[in-house]
Amino acid sequence: MKIKAAVLYETGKARPYTESGPLQIEEVYLSAPLQDEVLVKIHAAGICHSDLSVIDGSRPRPLPMLIGHEAAGEVVECGAGVNDLKPGDHVVFSFVPACGHCIPCMTGRPALCEPGAAANTKGMLLNGGVRLKNASLRDLQHHLGVSAFAEYTVVSRRSLVKINKDISYDIAALFGCAVLTGVGAVVNTAQLHAGQTILVVGLGGVGLAALLGALSAGAATVIAADINADKRATALAMGAHYAIDPAEPEAVQKIKDITGGGVDIAVEFAGAVKALEFAYASTKRGGITVTAGLPHPSVSFALSPALLVGEERTLKGSYLGSCVPARDIPAFIALHQSGRLPVERLLSHTMDLHKINEGFERLAAGNVLRQVVLFA
Ligand SMILES: NC(=O)c1ccc[n+]([C@@H]2O[C@H](COP(=O)([O-])OP(=O)(O)OC[C@H]3O[C@@H](n4cnc5c(N)ncnc54)[C@H](O)[C@@H]3O)[C@@H](O)[C@H]2O)c1
Ligand SMILES: [Zn+2]
Ligand SMILES: [Zn+2]
């Protein structure tokens, strides 16, 4: 079938994106779902910094690619072997297709699925190959098995989580990445206990989702940090107890004073080494620092082994919020629907697909929370 989609042919284009137009809106061919695959109509697709990192070249991927990985939609057609979904079902996408058979999958860590990671790196579906071609019949790569900035997509069954129909698509989409990553980093990776202190560094869509998750999970003190004053004000309005500018010379000391020696848990969602250094320095003896930020792969972070050992510190990476999406997406949606995870507050802008370059320019300029592309 022919669909309208946003295709990335070239990375590293100059800003403003409203002028350079890194994403081309064009008609592409989508082939029918094969065995264990599903055709889904996309209703809402969120814009994540990880998409921007593909556009600006800090997250290198094979090109040309149909990007977008945070979305919600409706099942249109199931390929052979898909017996647990039917047309009309509502789904949220997971950006790691989990095969269910590899050791990480079998030990409860589908975020680390090995065939899933290999397919994502190649820009292919879990079964191998691509289902997308442009008008000149050139293959287009899939983005994280999802390719959401399109009217329809074909994905592995393993990239989908069925949800109830009583949540709107624009909010449901956020659960695919921002909420899964942010809340998951707090409750799964860091395993926050009620009464603990936490610092959230980087207050975009993912960081603010983590802040809401920390409040919901019973953190006693939530400190929010971002170099952007508007983001700090938003965090305070969302319930953070303190907001700190990490660029201030006394910032780490302020956090130590507030918490009596540092936070139990610091989580970083800025994608900048300085932010991770700040998070680590603000964590107390015996504390846990979690990073979900994704800077350019060439970037490294220096660590003192003496401090790590002498203070029994933990530094952990968090991918997909260490979630089991089939368990956590419905659970986090239920928490949202009970009023204890008000993630609708993350949705700052909606737009049509043809305005998507404007959305990326706003994200790069740094003054948005989560933006969602809506499809009629
Ligand atoms: N690990 C995962 O599974 C996963 C999933 C989604 C996103 N990510 C990554 O998480 C990061 C955040 O994504 P997002 O969509 O929320 O991005 P965003 O651009 O909306 O937010 C990033 C925030 O970090 C702030 N920031 C930048 N430098 C900072 C610094 N030195 N100190 C403090 N704050 C700083 C910015 O002002 C901004 O508010 C990105 O690196 C993204 O690639 C990781
Ligand atoms: Zn994302
Ligand atoms: Zn697997």
Coordinates of C-alpha atoms and ligand atoms in Angstrom, one line a residue:
M1 CA 0.0 0.0 0.0
K2 CA 1.0 3.6 -0.5
I3 CA 1.3 5.7 2.7
K4 CA 2.5 9.2 3.6
A5 CA 5.6 9.2 5.8
A6 CA 8.6 11.3 7.0
V7 CA 11.8 10.0 5.6
L8 CA 15.4 10.9 6.7
Y9 CA 17.9 10.8 3.8
E10 CA 20.8 12.7 5.3
T11 CA 21.9 13.5 8.9
G12 CA 23.7 16.5 10.3
K13 CA 21.7 19.1 8.4
A14 CA 22.1 22.7 9.7
R15 CA 19.4 24.3 11.9
P16 CA 16.9 25.8 11.8
Y17 CA 15.2 22.6 10.7
T18 CA 12.2 24.6 9.6
E19 CA 14.5 25.8 6.7
S20 CA 16.8 22.7 6.1
G21 CA 13.9 20.3 6.4
P22 CA 15.8 17.1 7.5
L23 CA 12.6 15.0 7.2
Q24 CA 11.0 14.7 3.8
I25 CA 7.2 14.1 3.8
E26 CA 6.6 11.7 0.9
E27 CA 4.6 8.8 -0.4
V28 CA 6.3 5.4 0.4
Y29 CA 5.3 1.8 -0.3
L30 CA 4.6 -0.4 2.6
S31 CA 4.4 -4.1 2.0
A32 CA 1.9 -6.5 3.6
P33 CA 2.8 -8.1 7.0
L34 CA 4.7 -11.4 6.8
Q35 CA 4.6 -14.2 9.4
D36 CA 4.3 -12.9 13.0
E37 CA 3.9 -9.3 11.7
V38 CA 1.1 -6.8 12.0
L39 CA -0.1 -3.8 9.9
V40 CA -1.0 -1.0 12.3
K41 CA -2.6 2.4 11.6
I42 CA -0.6 5.0 13.6
H43 CA -2.9 7.5 15.4
A44 CA -0.3 9.4 17.5
A45 CA 3.5 9.5 17.4
G46 CA 5.6 11.3 20.0
I47 CA 8.9 13.2 19.2
C48 CA 11.7 12.0 21.4
H49 CA 15.2 13.3 21.7
S50 CA 16.5 9.9 20.4
D51 CA 14.8 10.8 17.1
L52 CA 16.5 14.1 17.1
S53 CA 19.8 12.3 17.8
V54 CA 19.4 10.3 14.6
I55 CA 18.6 13.5 12.7
D56 CA 21.6 15.4 14.0
G57 CA 24.0 12.5 13.7
S58 CA 24.7 11.8 17.4
R59 CA 23.0 8.4 17.1
P60 CA 24.3 7.0 13.9
R61 CA 21.8 4.7 12.0
P62 CA 21.6 3.2 8.5
L63 CA 19.9 5.6 6.0
P64 CA 17.5 6.3 4.5
M65 CA 15.3 5.7 7.4
L66 CA 11.7 6.2 8.4
I67 CA 12.1 7.4 12.0
G68 CA 9.9 7.6 15.0
H69 CA 9.6 5.1 17.8
E70 CA 7.1 6.3 20.4
A71 CA 3.5 5.7 19.2
A72 CA 0.0 4.3 19.6
G73 CA -2.3 2.9 16.9
E74 CA -4.9 0.4 15.8
V75 CA -4.4 -3.0 14.4
V76 CA -5.5 -3.3 10.8
E77 CA -4.3 -6.7 9.6
C78 CA -2.5 -9.6 11.3
G79 CA 0.1 -11.7 9.4
A80 CA 0.1 -15.5 9.6
G81 CA 0.8 -16.8 13.1
V82 CA -0.5 -13.8 15.0
N83 CA -3.4 -15.2 16.9
D84 CA -3.5 -12.9 20.0
L85 CA -4.3 -9.6 18.2
K86 CA -7.2 -8.7 15.9
P87 CA -8.2 -5.8 13.7
G88 CA -9.5 -2.9 15.8
D89 CA -7.2 -3.6 18.8
H90 CA -5.4 -0.6 20.3
V91 CA -1.7 -1.0 20.7
V92 CA 1.4 0.9 22.0
F93 CA 4.7 0.2 20.3
S94 CA 7.8 -1.0 22.2
F95 CA 11.1 0.1 20.7
V96 CA 12.9 -3.2 21.3
P97 CA 11.2 -6.2 19.7
A98 CA 11.7 -9.0 22.2
C99 CA 12.1 -12.4 20.6
G100 CA 11.0 -14.2 23.8
H101 CA 13.7 -17.0 23.3
C102 CA 17.1 -15.5 23.9
I103 CA 18.7 -15.5 27.4
P104 CA 17.9 -11.9 28.3
C105 CA 14.3 -12.5 27.2
M106 CA 14.1 -15.7 29.2
T107 CA 15.5 -14.0 32.3
G108 CA 13.1 -11.1 32.4
R109 CA 15.2 -8.5 30.6
P110 CA 13.5 -8.1 27.2
A111 CA 15.1 -4.6 26.9
L112 CA 18.3 -6.5 26.2
C113 CA 16.9 -8.9 23.6
E114 CA 19.8 -9.9 21.4
P115 CA 18.0 -10.6 18.1
G116 CA 15.9 -7.4 18.9
A117 CA 19.1 -5.3 19.3
A118 CA 20.7 -6.7 16.2
A119 CA 17.6 -6.0 14.1
N120 CA 17.3 -2.5 15.5
T121 CA 21.0 -1.8 14.7
K122 CA 20.5 -2.9 11.1
G123 CA 17.3 -0.9 10.7
M124 CA 15.3 -4.1 10.0
L125 CA 12.3 -5.9 11.4
L126 CA 12.9 -8.8 13.8
N127 CA 12.2 -11.3 11.0
G128 CA 14.9 -9.6 8.9
G129 CA 14.5 -7.3 5.9
V130 CA 12.5 -4.1 5.4
R131 CA 8.9 -3.6 4.4
L132 CA 9.4 0.0 3.1
K133 CA 10.4 1.5 -0.2
N134 CA 10.4 5.0 -1.5
A135 CA 8.8 6.1 -4.8
S136 CA 12.1 5.2 -6.7
L137 CA 11.8 1.7 -5.1
R138 CA 14.8 2.3 -2.8
D139 CA 14.7 0.4 0.5
L140 CA 14.0 2.5 3.6
Q141 CA 15.2 1.3 7.0
H142 CA 12.9 0.8 9.9
H143 CA 13.7 2.8 13.1
L144 CA 13.8 0.6 16.2
G145 CA 11.3 -1.8 14.6
V146 CA 8.6 0.9 14.8
S147 CA 8.9 3.7 12.1
A148 CA 6.1 5.8 13.6
F149 CA 6.2 9.0 11.6
A150 CA 3.9 7.4 9.0
E151 CA 0.2 6.8 8.5
Y152 CA 0.7 3.1 8.7
T153 CA 3.5 0.7 9.6
V154 CA 4.3 -3.0 9.6
V155 CA 6.0 -4.3 12.7
S156 CA 6.8 -7.5 14.4
R157 CA 4.1 -8.8 16.8
R158 CA 7.0 -8.5 19.4
S159 CA 7.0 -4.7 19.0
L160 CA 3.4 -4.4 20.2
V161 CA 1.6 -4.2 23.5
K162 CA -2.2 -4.4 23.5
I163 CA -3.9 -1.7 25.6
N164 CA -7.5 -1.0 26.7
K165 CA -9.5 1.4 24.5
D166 CA -10.3 3.8 27.3
I167 CA -7.2 5.9 26.9
S168 CA -6.7 8.5 24.0
Y169 CA -4.1 7.8 21.4
D170 CA -2.1 11.0 22.1
I171 CA -1.6 10.1 25.8
A172 CA -1.2 6.4 25.1
A173 CA 1.7 7.1 22.7
L174 CA 3.8 8.6 25.5
F175 CA 3.9 5.3 27.3
G176 CA 5.9 3.8 24.4
C177 CA 9.1 5.7 25.3
A178 CA 8.9 8.7 27.6
V179 CA 6.9 7.1 30.4
L180 CA 8.3 3.6 29.9
T181 CA 11.9 5.0 30.0
G182 CA 11.4 7.6 32.7
V183 CA 9.2 5.8 35.2
G184 CA 11.0 2.5 34.5
A185 CA 14.4 4.0 35.3
V186 CA 13.1 5.0 38.7
V187 CA 11.0 1.9 39.7
N188 CA 12.8 -0.9 37.8
T189 CA 16.4 0.2 37.3
A190 CA 16.9 2.2 40.5
Q191 CA 14.2 0.3 42.4
L192 CA 13.2 3.4 44.4
H193 CA 11.7 2.6 47.8
A194 CA 9.1 4.8 49.5
G195 CA 10.7 7.5 51.6
Q196 CA 13.9 7.8 49.6
T197 CA 15.5 10.9 48.1
I198 CA 16.0 11.3 44.4
L199 CA 17.5 13.8 42.0
V200 CA 16.2 13.9 38.4
V201 CA 18.7 15.6 36.0
G202 CA 17.4 16.6 32.5
L203 CA 13.8 17.6 32.5
G204 CA 12.5 16.8 29.0
G205 CA 9.7 14.4 28.3
V206 CA 11.7 11.5 29.7
G207 CA 13.0 13.3 32.8
L208 CA 9.6 14.8 33.7
A209 CA 8.0 11.3 33.3
A210 CA 10.6 10.0 35.8
L211 CA 9.8 12.9 38.2
L212 CA 6.1 12.0 38.1
G213 CA 7.1 8.3 38.6
A214 CA 9.2 9.1 41.6
L215 CA 6.4 11.1 43.2
S216 CA 4.0 8.3 42.5
A217 CA 6.4 5.6 43.9
G218 CA 6.6 7.5 47.2
A219 CA 9.9 9.4 47.0
A220 CA 10.2 11.7 50.1
T221 CA 12.2 14.4 48.5
V222 CA 12.4 14.9 44.7
I223 CA 15.0 17.4 43.4
A224 CA 14.8 18.4 39.8
A225 CA 17.8 19.8 37.8
D226 CA 18.1 21.3 34.4
I227 CA 20.1 24.1 32.8
N228 CA 16.9 25.5 31.4
A229 CA 15.0 27.7 33.9
D230 CA 11.6 27.1 32.3
K231 CA 12.1 23.3 32.7
R232 CA 12.9 23.9 36.4
A233 CA 9.7 25.9 36.8
T234 CA 7.7 23.2 35.1
A235 CA 9.2 20.6 37.4
L236 CA 8.2 22.6 40.5
A237 CA 4.7 23.0 39.1
M238 CA 4.6 19.2 38.7
G239 CA 5.4 18.5 42.3
A240 CA 9.2 18.6 42.6
H241 CA 10.2 19.7 46.1
Y242 CA 13.3 21.6 44.9
A243 CA 14.7 22.7 41.6
I244 CA 18.4 23.3 41.0
D245 CA 20.5 24.8 38.2
P246 CA 23.4 22.4 37.7
A247 CA 25.5 25.2 36.2
E248 CA 25.5 27.0 39.6
P249 CA 28.9 26.6 41.3
E250 CA 27.3 25.5 44.6
A251 CA 24.7 23.1 43.0
V252 CA 26.1 19.8 44.4
Q253 CA 26.6 21.3 47.8
K254 CA 23.0 22.6 47.8
I255 CA 21.8 19.0 47.2
K256 CA 24.0 17.7 49.9
D257 CA 22.6 20.3 52.3
I258 CA 19.0 19.5 51.4
T259 CA 19.5 15.7 51.8
G260 CA 22.1 15.5 54.5
G261 CA 25.0 14.2 52.3
G262 CA 23.5 13.4 48.9
V263 CA 20.5 11.7 47.3
D264 CA 19.8 8.0 47.6
I265 CA 19.2 7.9 43.9
A266 CA 20.2 10.2 41.0
V267 CA 18.7 9.6 37.5
E268 CA 20.0 11.3 34.4
F269 CA 18.0 12.0 31.2
A270 CA 20.0 14.9 29.6
G271 CA 22.2 12.9 27.3
A272 CA 25.2 15.1 28.4
V273 CA 28.3 13.9 30.2
K274 CA 28.3 17.0 32.4
A275 CA 24.8 16.1 33.5
L276 CA 25.9 12.5 34.4
E277 CA 28.9 13.9 36.4
F278 CA 26.5 16.1 38.3
A279 CA 24.2 13.3 39.0
Y280 CA 27.0 11.0 40.2
A281 CA 28.6 13.8 42.4
S282 CA 25.2 14.5 44.0
T283 CA 24.6 10.8 45.0
K284 CA 25.3 9.9 48.6
R285 CA 27.7 7.2 49.9
G286 CA 26.2 3.8 49.0
G287 CA 23.8 5.5 46.6
I288 CA 22.7 4.6 43.0
T289 CA 23.2 6.7 39.9
V290 CA 21.2 5.7 36.9
T291 CA 21.7 7.1 33.4
A292 CA 19.3 6.7 30.5
G293 CA 20.9 9.6 28.5
L294 CA 22.3 8.7 25.1
P295 CA 25.1 11.0 24.1
H296 CA 27.2 10.3 21.0
P297 CA 28.9 6.9 21.2
S298 CA 32.4 8.5 21.1
V299 CA 31.7 10.3 24.4
S300 CA 33.1 8.9 27.7
F301 CA 32.7 9.4 31.4
A302 CA 35.6 9.4 33.9
L303 CA 35.1 7.6 37.2
S304 CA 37.2 7.3 40.3
P305 CA 37.4 3.5 41.2
A306 CA 38.5 4.5 44.7
L307 CA 35.3 6.5 45.2
L308 CA 33.2 3.8 43.6
V309 CA 34.7 1.2 45.9
G310 CA 35.2 3.2 49.1
E311 CA 31.7 4.5 49.0
E312 CA 30.1 1.4 47.6
R313 CA 28.4 3.4 44.9
T314 CA 26.4 1.9 42.0
L315 CA 26.3 3.3 38.5
K316 CA 23.7 1.7 36.2
G317 CA 22.6 2.2 32.6
S318 CA 18.9 2.0 31.9
Y319 CA 17.5 1.1 28.5
L320 CA 13.7 1.0 27.9
G321 CA 13.5 1.7 31.7
S322 CA 14.6 -1.9 32.3
C323 CA 11.0 -2.6 31.6
V324 CA 9.0 -5.7 30.6
P325 CA 6.8 -3.7 28.2
A326 CA 3.9 -6.2 28.2
R327 CA 3.8 -5.9 32.0
D328 CA 4.7 -2.3 32.5
I329 CA 2.8 -0.4 29.8
P330 CA -0.6 -1.6 31.1
A331 CA 0.6 -1.1 34.7
F332 CA 1.7 2.4 34.1
I333 CA -1.5 3.2 32.2
A334 CA -3.5 1.9 35.1
L335 CA -1.5 4.1 37.5
H336 CA -2.2 7.1 35.2
Q337 CA -5.9 6.3 35.0
S338 CA -6.0 6.2 38.8
G339 CA -4.8 9.8 38.9
R340 CA -1.4 9.0 40.4
L341 CA 0.7 9.4 37.2
P342 CA -0.6 12.6 35.5
V343 CA 1.5 12.1 32.3
E344 CA -1.0 14.2 30.3
R345 CA 1.0 17.1 31.7
L346 CA 3.9 16.1 29.5
L347 CA 2.0 16.7 26.3
S348 CA 3.0 20.3 25.3
H349 CA 2.3 20.4 21.5
T350 CA 0.4 18.4 18.9
M351 CA 0.9 18.8 15.1
D352 CA 0.1 17.2 11.7
L353 CA 2.8 15.2 10.0
H354 CA 3.7 18.0 7.5
K355 CA 4.7 20.2 10.4
I356 CA 7.2 17.6 11.8
N357 CA 10.3 19.6 11.0
E358 CA 8.9 22.5 13.1
G359 CA 8.5 20.0 15.9
F360 CA 12.1 19.0 15.7
E361 CA 13.3 22.6 15.6
R362 CA 11.3 23.3 18.8
L363 CA 12.8 20.2 20.5
A364 CA 16.3 21.3 19.4
A365 CA 15.7 24.8 20.7
G366 CA 14.8 23.2 24.1
N367 CA 11.5 24.7 25.0
V368 CA 9.1 21.8 24.7
L369 CA 8.1 18.9 26.9
R370 CA 6.6 16.1 24.7
Q371 CA 5.2 16.8 21.3
V372 CA 2.9 14.4 19.5
V373 CA 2.2 14.0 15.7
L374 CA -1.5 13.2 15.2
F375 CA -2.9 11.3 12.2
A376 CA -6.5 11.7 11.2
Ligands
LIG1 N1 17.7 4.9 27.6 C1 16.6 4.9 26.9 O1 15.9 3.9 26.7 C2 16.2 6.2 26.3 C3 14.8 6.3 25.9 C4 14.4 7.6 25.4 C5 15.3 8.7 25.4 N2 16.6 8.5 25.9 C6 17.5 9.6 25.9 O2 17.2 10.3 27.1 C7 17.6 11.7 26.9 C8 16.4 12.6 27.2 O3 15.4 12.5 26.2 P1 14.2 13.6 26.1 O4 13.4 13.2 24.9 O5 13.5 13.8 27.4 O6 15.1 14.9 25.7 P2 14.7 16.5 25.8 O7 15.6 17.1 24.8 O8 13.3 16.7 25.8 O9 15.2 16.8 27.3 C9 16.6 16.9 27.6 C10 16.7 17.9 28.8 O10 18.0 17.9 29.3 C11 18.4 19.2 29.6 N3 19.9 19.3 29.6 C12 20.8 19.3 28.6 N4 22.0 19.4 29.1 C13 21.9 19.4 30.4 C14 22.9 19.5 31.5 N5 24.2 19.5 31.2 N6 22.4 19.4 32.7 C15 21.1 19.4 33.0 N7 20.2 19.3 32.1 C16 20.6 19.3 30.8 C17 17.8 20.0 28.5 O11 17.6 21.4 28.9 C18 16.4 19.3 28.4 O12 15.4 19.9 29.2 C19 18.1 11.8 25.5 O13 19.6 11.6 25.6 C20 17.5 10.6 24.8 O14 18.3 10.1 23.7 C21 17.0 7.3 26.3
ZN2 ZN 12.5 7.7 22.8
ZN3 ZN 15.1 -12.0 23.0

